[in-house]
mmCIF file of C-alpha atoms in Angstrom:
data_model
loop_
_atom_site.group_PDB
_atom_site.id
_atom_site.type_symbol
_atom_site.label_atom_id
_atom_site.label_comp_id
_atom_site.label_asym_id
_atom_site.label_seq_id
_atom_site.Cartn_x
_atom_site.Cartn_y
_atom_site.Cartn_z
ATOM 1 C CA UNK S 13 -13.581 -28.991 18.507
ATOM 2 C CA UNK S 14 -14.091 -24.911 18.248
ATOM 3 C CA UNK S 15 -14.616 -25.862 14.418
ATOM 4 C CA UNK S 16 -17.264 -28.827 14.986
ATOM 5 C CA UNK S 17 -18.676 -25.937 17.090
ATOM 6 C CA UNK S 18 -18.719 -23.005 14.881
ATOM 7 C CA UNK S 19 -20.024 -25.315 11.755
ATOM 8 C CA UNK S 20 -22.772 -26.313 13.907
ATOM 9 C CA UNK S 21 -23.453 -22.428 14.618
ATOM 10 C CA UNK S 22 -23.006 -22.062 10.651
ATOM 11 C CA UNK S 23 -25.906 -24.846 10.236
ATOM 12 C CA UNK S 24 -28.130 -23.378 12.396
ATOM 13 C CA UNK S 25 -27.719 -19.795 11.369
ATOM 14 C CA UNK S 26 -28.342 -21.312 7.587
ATOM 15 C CA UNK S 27 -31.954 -22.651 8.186
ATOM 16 C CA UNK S 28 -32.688 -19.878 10.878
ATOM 17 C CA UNK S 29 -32.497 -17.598 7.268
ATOM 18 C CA UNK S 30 -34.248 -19.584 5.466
ATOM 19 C CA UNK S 31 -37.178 -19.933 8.135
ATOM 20 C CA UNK S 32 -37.336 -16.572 8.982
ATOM 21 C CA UNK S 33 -40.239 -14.631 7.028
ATOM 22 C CA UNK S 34 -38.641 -11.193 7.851
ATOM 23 C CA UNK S 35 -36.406 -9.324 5.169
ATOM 24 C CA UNK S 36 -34.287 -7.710 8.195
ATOM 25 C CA UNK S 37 -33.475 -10.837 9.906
ATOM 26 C CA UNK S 38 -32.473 -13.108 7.202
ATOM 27 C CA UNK S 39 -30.066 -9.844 6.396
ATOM 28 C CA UNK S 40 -28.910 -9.676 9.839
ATOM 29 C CA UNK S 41 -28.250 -13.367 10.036
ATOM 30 C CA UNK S 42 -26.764 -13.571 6.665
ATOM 31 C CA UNK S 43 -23.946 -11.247 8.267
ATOM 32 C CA UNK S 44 -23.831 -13.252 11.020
ATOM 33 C CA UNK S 45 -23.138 -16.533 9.073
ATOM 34 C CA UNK S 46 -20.795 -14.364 7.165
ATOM 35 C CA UNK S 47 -18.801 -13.821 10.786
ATOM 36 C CA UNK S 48 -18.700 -17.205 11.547
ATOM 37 C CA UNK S 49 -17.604 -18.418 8.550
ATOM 38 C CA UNK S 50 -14.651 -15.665 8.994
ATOM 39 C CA UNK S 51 -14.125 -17.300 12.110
ATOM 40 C CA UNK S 52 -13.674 -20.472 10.670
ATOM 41 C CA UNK S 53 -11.526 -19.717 7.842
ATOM 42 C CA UNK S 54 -9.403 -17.900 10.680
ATOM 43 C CA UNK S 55 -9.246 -21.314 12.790
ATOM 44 C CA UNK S 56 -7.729 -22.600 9.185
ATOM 45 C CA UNK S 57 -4.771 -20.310 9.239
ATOM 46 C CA UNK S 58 -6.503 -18.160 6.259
ATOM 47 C CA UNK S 59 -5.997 -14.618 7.688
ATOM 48 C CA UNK S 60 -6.301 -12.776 4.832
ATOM 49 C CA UNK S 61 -9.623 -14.450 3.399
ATOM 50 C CA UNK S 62 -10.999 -14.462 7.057
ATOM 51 C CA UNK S 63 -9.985 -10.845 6.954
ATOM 52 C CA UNK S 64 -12.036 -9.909 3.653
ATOM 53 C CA UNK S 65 -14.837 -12.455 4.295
ATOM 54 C CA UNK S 66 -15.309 -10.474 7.943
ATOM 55 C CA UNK S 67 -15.122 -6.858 5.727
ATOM 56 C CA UNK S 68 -16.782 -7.838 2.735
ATOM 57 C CA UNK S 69 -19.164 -10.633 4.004
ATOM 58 C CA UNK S 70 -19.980 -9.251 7.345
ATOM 59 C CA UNK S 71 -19.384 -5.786 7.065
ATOM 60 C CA UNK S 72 -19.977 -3.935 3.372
ATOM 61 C CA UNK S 73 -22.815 -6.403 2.004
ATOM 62 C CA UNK S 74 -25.101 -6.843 5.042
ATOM 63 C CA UNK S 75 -24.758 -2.463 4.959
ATOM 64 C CA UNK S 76 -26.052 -2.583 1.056
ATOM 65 C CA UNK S 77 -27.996 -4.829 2.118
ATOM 66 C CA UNK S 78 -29.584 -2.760 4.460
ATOM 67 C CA UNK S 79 -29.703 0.163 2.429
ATOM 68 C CA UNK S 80 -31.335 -2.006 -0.406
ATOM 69 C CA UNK S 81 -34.036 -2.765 2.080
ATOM 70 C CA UNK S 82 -34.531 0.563 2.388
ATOM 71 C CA UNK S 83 -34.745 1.361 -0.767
ATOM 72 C CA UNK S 84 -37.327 -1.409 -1.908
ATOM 73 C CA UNK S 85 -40.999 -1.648 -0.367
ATOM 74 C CA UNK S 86 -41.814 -3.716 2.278
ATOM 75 C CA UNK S 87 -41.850 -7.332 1.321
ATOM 76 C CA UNK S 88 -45.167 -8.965 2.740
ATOM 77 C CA UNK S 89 -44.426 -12.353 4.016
ATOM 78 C CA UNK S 90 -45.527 -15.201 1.894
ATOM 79 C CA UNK S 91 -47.608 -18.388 3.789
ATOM 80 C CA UNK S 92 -45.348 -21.080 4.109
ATOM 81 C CA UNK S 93 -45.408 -23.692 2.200
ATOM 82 C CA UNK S 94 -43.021 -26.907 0.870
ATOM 83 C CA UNK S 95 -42.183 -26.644 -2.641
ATOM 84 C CA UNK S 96 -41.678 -30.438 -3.986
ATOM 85 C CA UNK S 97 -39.667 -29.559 -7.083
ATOM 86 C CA UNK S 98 -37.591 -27.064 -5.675
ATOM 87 C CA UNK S 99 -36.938 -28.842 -2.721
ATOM 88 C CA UNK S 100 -36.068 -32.477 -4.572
ATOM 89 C CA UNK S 101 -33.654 -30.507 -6.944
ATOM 90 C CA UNK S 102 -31.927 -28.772 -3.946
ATOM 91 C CA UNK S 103 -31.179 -32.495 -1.988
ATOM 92 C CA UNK S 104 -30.251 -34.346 -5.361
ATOM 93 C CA UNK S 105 -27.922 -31.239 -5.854
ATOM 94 C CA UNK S 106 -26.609 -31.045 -2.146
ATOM 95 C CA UNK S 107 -26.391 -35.056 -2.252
ATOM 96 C CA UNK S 108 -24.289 -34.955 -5.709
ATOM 97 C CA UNK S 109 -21.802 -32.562 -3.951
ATOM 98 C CA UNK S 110 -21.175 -34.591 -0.588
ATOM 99 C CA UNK S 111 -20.829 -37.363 -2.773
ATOM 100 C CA UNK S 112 -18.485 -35.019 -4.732
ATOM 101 C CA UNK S 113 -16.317 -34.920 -1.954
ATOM 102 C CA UNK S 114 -15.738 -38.395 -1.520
ATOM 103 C CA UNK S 115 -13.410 -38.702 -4.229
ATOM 104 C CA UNK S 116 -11.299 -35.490 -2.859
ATOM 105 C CA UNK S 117 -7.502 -36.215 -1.710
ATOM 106 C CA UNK S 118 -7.460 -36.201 2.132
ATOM 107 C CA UNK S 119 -7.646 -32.529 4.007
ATOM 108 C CA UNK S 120 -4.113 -30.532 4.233
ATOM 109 C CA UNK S 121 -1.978 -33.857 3.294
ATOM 110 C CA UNK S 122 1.282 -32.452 1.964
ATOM 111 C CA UNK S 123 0.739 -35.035 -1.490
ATOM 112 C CA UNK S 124 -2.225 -33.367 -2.405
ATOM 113 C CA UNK S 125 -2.107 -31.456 -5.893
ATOM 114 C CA UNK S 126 -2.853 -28.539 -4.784
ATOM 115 C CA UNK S 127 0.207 -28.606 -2.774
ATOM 116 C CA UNK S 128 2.541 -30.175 -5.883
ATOM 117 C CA UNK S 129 1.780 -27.360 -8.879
ATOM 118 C CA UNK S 130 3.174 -23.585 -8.131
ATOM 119 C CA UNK S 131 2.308 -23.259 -4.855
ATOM 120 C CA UNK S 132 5.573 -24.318 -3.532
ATOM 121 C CA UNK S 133 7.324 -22.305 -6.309
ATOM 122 C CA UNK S 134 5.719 -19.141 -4.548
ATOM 123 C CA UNK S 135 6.621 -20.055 -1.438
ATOM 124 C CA UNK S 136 9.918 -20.787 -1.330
ATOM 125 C CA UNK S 137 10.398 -17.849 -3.767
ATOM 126 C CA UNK S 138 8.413 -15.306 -2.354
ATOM 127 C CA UNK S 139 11.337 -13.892 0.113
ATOM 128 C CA UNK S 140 13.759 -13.742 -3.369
ATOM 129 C CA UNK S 141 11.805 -12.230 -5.761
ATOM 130 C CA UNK S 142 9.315 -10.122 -4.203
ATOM 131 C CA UNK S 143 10.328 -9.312 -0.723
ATOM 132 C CA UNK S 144 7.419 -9.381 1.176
ATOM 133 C CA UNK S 145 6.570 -11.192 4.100
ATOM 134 C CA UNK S 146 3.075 -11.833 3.419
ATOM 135 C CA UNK S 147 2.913 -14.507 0.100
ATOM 136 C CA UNK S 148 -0.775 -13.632 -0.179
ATOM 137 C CA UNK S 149 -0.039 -10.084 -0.933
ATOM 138 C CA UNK S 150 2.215 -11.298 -3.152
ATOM 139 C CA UNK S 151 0.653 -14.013 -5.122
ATOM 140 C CA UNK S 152 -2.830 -11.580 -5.104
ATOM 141 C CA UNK S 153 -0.144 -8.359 -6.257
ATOM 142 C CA UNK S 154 2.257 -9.880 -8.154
ATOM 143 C CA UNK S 155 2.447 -13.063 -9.448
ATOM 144 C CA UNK S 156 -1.483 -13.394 -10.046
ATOM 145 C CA UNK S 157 -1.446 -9.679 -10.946
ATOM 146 C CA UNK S 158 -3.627 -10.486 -14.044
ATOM 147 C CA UNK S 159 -6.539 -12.085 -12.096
ATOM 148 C CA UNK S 160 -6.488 -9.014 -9.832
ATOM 149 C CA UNK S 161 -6.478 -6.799 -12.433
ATOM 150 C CA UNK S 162 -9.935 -8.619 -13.924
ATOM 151 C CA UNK S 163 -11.558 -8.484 -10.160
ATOM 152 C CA UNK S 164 -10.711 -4.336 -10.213
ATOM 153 C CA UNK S 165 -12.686 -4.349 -13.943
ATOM 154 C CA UNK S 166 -15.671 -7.063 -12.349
ATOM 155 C CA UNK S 167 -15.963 -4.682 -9.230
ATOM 156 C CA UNK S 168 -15.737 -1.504 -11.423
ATOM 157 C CA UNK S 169 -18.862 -2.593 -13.887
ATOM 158 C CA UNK S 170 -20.714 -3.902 -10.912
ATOM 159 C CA UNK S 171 -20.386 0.183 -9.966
ATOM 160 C CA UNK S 172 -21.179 1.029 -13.700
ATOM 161 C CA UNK S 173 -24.457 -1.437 -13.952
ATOM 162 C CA UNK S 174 -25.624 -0.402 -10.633
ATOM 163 C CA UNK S 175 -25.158 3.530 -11.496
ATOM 164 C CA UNK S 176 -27.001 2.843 -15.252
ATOM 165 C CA UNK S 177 -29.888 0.954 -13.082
ATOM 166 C CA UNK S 178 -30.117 2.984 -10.574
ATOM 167 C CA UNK S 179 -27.728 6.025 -10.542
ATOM 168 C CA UNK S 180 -30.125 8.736 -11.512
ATOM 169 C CA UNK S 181 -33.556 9.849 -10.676
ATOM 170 C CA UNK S 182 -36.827 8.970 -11.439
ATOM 171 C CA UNK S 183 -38.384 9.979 -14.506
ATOM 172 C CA UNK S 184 -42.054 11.328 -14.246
ATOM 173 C CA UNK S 185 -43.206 7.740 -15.989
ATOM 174 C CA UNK S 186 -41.773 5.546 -13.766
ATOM 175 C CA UNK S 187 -42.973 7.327 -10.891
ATOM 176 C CA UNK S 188 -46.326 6.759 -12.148
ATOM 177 C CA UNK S 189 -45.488 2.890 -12.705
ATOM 178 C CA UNK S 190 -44.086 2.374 -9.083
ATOM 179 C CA UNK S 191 -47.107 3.423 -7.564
ATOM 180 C CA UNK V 28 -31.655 12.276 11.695
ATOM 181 C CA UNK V 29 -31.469 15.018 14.353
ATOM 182 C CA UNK V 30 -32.777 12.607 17.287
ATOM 183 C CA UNK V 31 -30.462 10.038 17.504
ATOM 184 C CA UNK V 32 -27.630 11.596 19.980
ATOM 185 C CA UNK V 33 -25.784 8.733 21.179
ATOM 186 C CA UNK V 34 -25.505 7.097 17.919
ATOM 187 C CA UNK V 35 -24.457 10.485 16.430
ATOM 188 C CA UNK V 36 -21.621 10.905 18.802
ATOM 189 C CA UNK V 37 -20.530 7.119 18.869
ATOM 190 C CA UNK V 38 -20.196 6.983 15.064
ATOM 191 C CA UNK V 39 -17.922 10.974 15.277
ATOM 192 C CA UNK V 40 -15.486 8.446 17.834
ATOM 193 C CA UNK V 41 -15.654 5.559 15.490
ATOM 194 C CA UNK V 42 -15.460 6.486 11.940
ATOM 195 C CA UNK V 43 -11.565 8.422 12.420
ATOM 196 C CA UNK V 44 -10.495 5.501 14.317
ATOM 197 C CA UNK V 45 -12.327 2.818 11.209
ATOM 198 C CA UNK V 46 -10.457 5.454 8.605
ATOM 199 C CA UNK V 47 -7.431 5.358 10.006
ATOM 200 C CA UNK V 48 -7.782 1.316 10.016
ATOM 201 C CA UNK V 49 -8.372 1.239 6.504
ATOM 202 C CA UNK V 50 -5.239 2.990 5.588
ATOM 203 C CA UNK V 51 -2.984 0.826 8.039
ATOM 204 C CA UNK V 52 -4.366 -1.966 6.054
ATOM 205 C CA UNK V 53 -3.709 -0.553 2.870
ATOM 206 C CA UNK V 54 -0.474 0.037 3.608
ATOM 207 C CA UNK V 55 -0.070 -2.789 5.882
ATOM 208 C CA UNK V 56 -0.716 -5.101 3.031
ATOM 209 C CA UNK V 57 2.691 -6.381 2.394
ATOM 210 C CA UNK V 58 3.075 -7.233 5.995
ATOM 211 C CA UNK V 59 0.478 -8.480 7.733
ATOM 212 C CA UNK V 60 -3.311 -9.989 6.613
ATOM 213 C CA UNK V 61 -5.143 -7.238 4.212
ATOM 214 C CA UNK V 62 -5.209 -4.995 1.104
ATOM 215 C CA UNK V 63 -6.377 -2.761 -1.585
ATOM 216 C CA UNK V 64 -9.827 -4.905 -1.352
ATOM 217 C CA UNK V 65 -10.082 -5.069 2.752
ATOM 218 C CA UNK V 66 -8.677 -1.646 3.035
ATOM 219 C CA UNK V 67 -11.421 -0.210 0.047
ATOM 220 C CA UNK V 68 -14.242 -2.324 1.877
ATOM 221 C CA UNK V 69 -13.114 -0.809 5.270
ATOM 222 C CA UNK V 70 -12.945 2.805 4.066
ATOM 223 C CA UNK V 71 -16.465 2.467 2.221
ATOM 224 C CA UNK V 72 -18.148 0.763 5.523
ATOM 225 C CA UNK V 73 -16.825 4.303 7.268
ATOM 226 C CA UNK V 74 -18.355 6.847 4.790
ATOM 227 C CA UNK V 75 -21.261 4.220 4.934
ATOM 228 C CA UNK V 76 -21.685 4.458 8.369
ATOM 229 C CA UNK V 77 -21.946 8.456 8.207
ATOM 230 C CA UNK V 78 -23.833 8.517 5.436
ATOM 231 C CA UNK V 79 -26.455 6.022 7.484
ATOM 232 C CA UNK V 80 -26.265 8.295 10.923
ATOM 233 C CA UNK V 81 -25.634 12.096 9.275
ATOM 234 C CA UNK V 82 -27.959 11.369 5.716
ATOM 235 C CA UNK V 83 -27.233 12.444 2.180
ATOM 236 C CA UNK V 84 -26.493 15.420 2.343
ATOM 237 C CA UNK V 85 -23.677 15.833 5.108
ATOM 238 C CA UNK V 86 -21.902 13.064 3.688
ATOM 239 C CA UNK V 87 -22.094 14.082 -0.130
ATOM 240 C CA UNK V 88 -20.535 17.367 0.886
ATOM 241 C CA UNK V 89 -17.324 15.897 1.964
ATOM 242 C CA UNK V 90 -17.261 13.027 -0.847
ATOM 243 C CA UNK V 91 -19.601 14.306 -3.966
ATOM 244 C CA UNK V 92 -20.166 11.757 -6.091
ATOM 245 C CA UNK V 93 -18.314 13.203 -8.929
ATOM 246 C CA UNK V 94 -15.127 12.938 -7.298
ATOM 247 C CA UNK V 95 -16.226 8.792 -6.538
ATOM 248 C CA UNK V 96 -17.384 8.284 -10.312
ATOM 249 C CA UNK V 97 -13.661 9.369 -11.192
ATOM 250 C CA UNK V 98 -11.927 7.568 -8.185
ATOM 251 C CA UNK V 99 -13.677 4.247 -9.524
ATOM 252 C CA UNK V 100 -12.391 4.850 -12.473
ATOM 253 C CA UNK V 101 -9.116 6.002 -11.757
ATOM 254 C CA UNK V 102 -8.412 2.971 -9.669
ATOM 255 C CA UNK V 103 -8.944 0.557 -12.684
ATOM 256 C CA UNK V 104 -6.865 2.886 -14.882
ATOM 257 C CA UNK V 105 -3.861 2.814 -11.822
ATOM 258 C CA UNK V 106 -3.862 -0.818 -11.769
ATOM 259 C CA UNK V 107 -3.786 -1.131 -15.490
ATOM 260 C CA UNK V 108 -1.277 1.828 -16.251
ATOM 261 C CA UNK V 109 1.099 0.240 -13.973
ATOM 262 C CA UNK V 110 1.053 -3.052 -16.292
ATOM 263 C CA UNK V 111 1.385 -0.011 -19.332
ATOM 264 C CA UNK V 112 4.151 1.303 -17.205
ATOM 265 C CA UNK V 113 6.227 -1.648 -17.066
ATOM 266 C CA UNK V 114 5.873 -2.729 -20.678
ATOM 267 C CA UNK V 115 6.991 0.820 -21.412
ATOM 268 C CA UNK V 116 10.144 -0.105 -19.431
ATOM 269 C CA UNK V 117 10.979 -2.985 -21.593
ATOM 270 C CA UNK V 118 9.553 -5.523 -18.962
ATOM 271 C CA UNK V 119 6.052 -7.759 -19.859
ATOM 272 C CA UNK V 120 2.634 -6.470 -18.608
ATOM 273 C CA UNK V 121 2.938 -6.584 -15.272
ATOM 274 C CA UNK V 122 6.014 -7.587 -14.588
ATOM 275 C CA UNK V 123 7.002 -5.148 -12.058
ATOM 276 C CA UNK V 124 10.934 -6.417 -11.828
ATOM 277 C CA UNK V 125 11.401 -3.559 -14.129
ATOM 278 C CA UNK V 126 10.097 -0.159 -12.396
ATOM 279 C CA UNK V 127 12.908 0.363 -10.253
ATOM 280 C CA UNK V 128 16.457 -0.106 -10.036
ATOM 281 C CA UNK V 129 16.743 -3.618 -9.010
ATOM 282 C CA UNK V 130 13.484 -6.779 -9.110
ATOM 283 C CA UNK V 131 12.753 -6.069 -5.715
ATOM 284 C CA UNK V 132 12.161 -2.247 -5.481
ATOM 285 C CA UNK V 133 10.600 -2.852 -8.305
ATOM 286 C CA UNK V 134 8.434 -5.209 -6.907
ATOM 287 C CA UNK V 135 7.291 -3.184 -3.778
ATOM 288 C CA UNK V 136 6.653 -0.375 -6.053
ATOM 289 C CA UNK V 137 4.338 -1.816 -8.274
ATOM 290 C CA UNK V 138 2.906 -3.486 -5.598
ATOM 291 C CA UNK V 139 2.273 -0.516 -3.634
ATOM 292 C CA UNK V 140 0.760 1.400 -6.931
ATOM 293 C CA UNK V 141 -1.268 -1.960 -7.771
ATOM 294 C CA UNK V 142 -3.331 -2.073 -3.974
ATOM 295 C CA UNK V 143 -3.543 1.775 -4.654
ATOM 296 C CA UNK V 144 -5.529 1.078 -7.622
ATOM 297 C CA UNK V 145 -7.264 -1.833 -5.906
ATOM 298 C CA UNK V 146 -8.479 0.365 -3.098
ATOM 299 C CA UNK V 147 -9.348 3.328 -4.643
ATOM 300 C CA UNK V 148 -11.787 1.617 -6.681
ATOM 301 C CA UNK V 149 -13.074 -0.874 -4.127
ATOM 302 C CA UNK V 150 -13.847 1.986 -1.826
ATOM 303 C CA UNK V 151 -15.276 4.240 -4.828
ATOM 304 C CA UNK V 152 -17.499 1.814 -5.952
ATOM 305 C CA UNK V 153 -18.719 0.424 -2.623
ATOM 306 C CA UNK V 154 -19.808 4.188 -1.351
ATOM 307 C CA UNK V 155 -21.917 4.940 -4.938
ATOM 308 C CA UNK V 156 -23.677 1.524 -4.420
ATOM 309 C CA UNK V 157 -24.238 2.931 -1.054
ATOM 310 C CA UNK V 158 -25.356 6.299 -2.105
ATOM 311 C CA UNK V 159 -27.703 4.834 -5.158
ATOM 312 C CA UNK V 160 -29.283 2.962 -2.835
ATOM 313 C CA UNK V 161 -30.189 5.754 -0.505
ATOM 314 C CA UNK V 162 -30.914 7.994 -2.786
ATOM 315 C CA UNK V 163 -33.860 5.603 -4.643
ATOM 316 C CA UNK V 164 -35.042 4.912 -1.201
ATOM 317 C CA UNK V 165 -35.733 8.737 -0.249
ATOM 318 C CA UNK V 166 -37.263 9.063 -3.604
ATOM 319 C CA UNK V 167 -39.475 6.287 -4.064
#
């Protein structure tokens, strides 16, 4: 029921950002959406996502966000209008997905795949060969140490590509070209 | 920045307390829900949060960016030395079973060294985006 609820929230929140002309309330509303979906991946017993989606989601990105707003010119809002193409491409899109989902193997049954490959292995093993409590730490840590490893190097370049675009200070030319 | 009082003093109460958050989750990892990433994020969104109320200046004094540009770094090359670390030990990259006495330590250690690396970098990174951003906007 709280789920039905909070989706509903999600759905409005979604097409109150794409409605709203303003740069600083689609921001402050994508954070919100972000805290609601935290919300909602808490109600499904995902802590630790619900956790990072509430720090990284709500928290850290709508900040940058902020300070990217700040750091930009004032966007002037645009007259409203429908796009056809755009707007065709984005329900044939939307429709192919829900009709995606269809074919999926029913929600949180114990037969589904996901539930058959090593998911079991890790947690029944978890306790044995790692010693941890929490088996997200140590699938994330430990057993899917390689994948982690990559997000460290993604989230490092991010840093390095937004330092090399950004990092240092104007030079007398572009000066003249922003203005 | 000199004019906004309460919001000066709320964010001195808040941003020990949001600190000290960020390392219980660091640490906390192996527990309870969190990690190098959530911990990194939380850190960053405290230096953020100074750097938004105090400015530039006040905040680059007590982390200059040099020191971030090598903590980024120095995460990435944690995480990674520990898989170095391990293959040095006659284990595979990685494997942590082999850094201590017996699997287990071994386990929590490189575990511990791996969310290290995670955070230091998260939180590195996350507080240059922050001040590159600021800095362009006082400039432009």
């Amino acid at each position: 029921m709280i789920s039905l609820l909070l989706l509903l929230f999600l759905a409005i929140t979604a097409i109150a950002i794409v409605r709203s002309r303003d740069t600083l309330t689609a921001v402050m509303l994508t954070g919100l959406s972000s805290l609601i979906s935290a919300c909602l991946f808490l109600l499904l017993d995902a802590a630790d996502v619900a956790f990072t989606e509430a720090a990284v989601g709500a928290g850290i990105s709508t900040l940058l966000m902020l300070a990217a707003l700040h750091a930009v010119a004032p966007v002037r809002p645009q007259p409203r209008r429908v796009a056809w193409p755009a707007l065709i491409v984005v329900l044939l899109c939307g429709g192919l997905l829900a009709y995606g989902t269809l074919d999926l193997p029913p929600f949180g049954a114990a037969e589904n795949p996901v539930h058959q490959h090593v998911g079991n292995h890790y947690l029944e093993q978890t306790e044995r060969e790692i010693g941890v409590p929490n088996v997200v730490t140590a699938v994330l840590a430990s057993y899917r140490g390689f994948d982690t490893l990559g997000e460290v190097v993604v989230v490092f370049t991010a840093g390095l590509a937004v330092l090399l675009l950004i990092g240092r200070p104007r030079r007398k030319d572009e000066e003249r070209d922003a203005r | 920045m000199k004019s906004h009082l309460i919001l000066s003093i709320v964010a001195k109460f808040l941003i020990p307390l949001v600190l000290l958050f960020a390392f219980y989750v660091q640490f906390h990892g192996d527990f309870g829900p969190g990690g190098g990433f959530q911990a990194g994020v939380i850190f960053a969104a405290a230096v953020i949060l100074h750097l938004l109320v105090f400015g530039h200046a006040a905040t680059e004094h007590f982390i200059p960016t040099a020191v971030l540009k090598i903590g980024a770094a120095l995460g990435v090359l944690i995480y990674a030395g520990v898989g170095v670390a391990s293959l040095l030990a006659g284990g595979r990259y990685l494997d942590y079973d082999v850094l201590a006495d017996n699997a287990v330590a071994g386990q929590h250690l490189g575990i511990l060294l791996v969310e290290a690396g995670v955070g230091i970098t998260v939180a590195a990174v996350m507080i240059l985006l922050a001040y590159s951003f600021q800095q362009r906007g006082h400039d432009a």
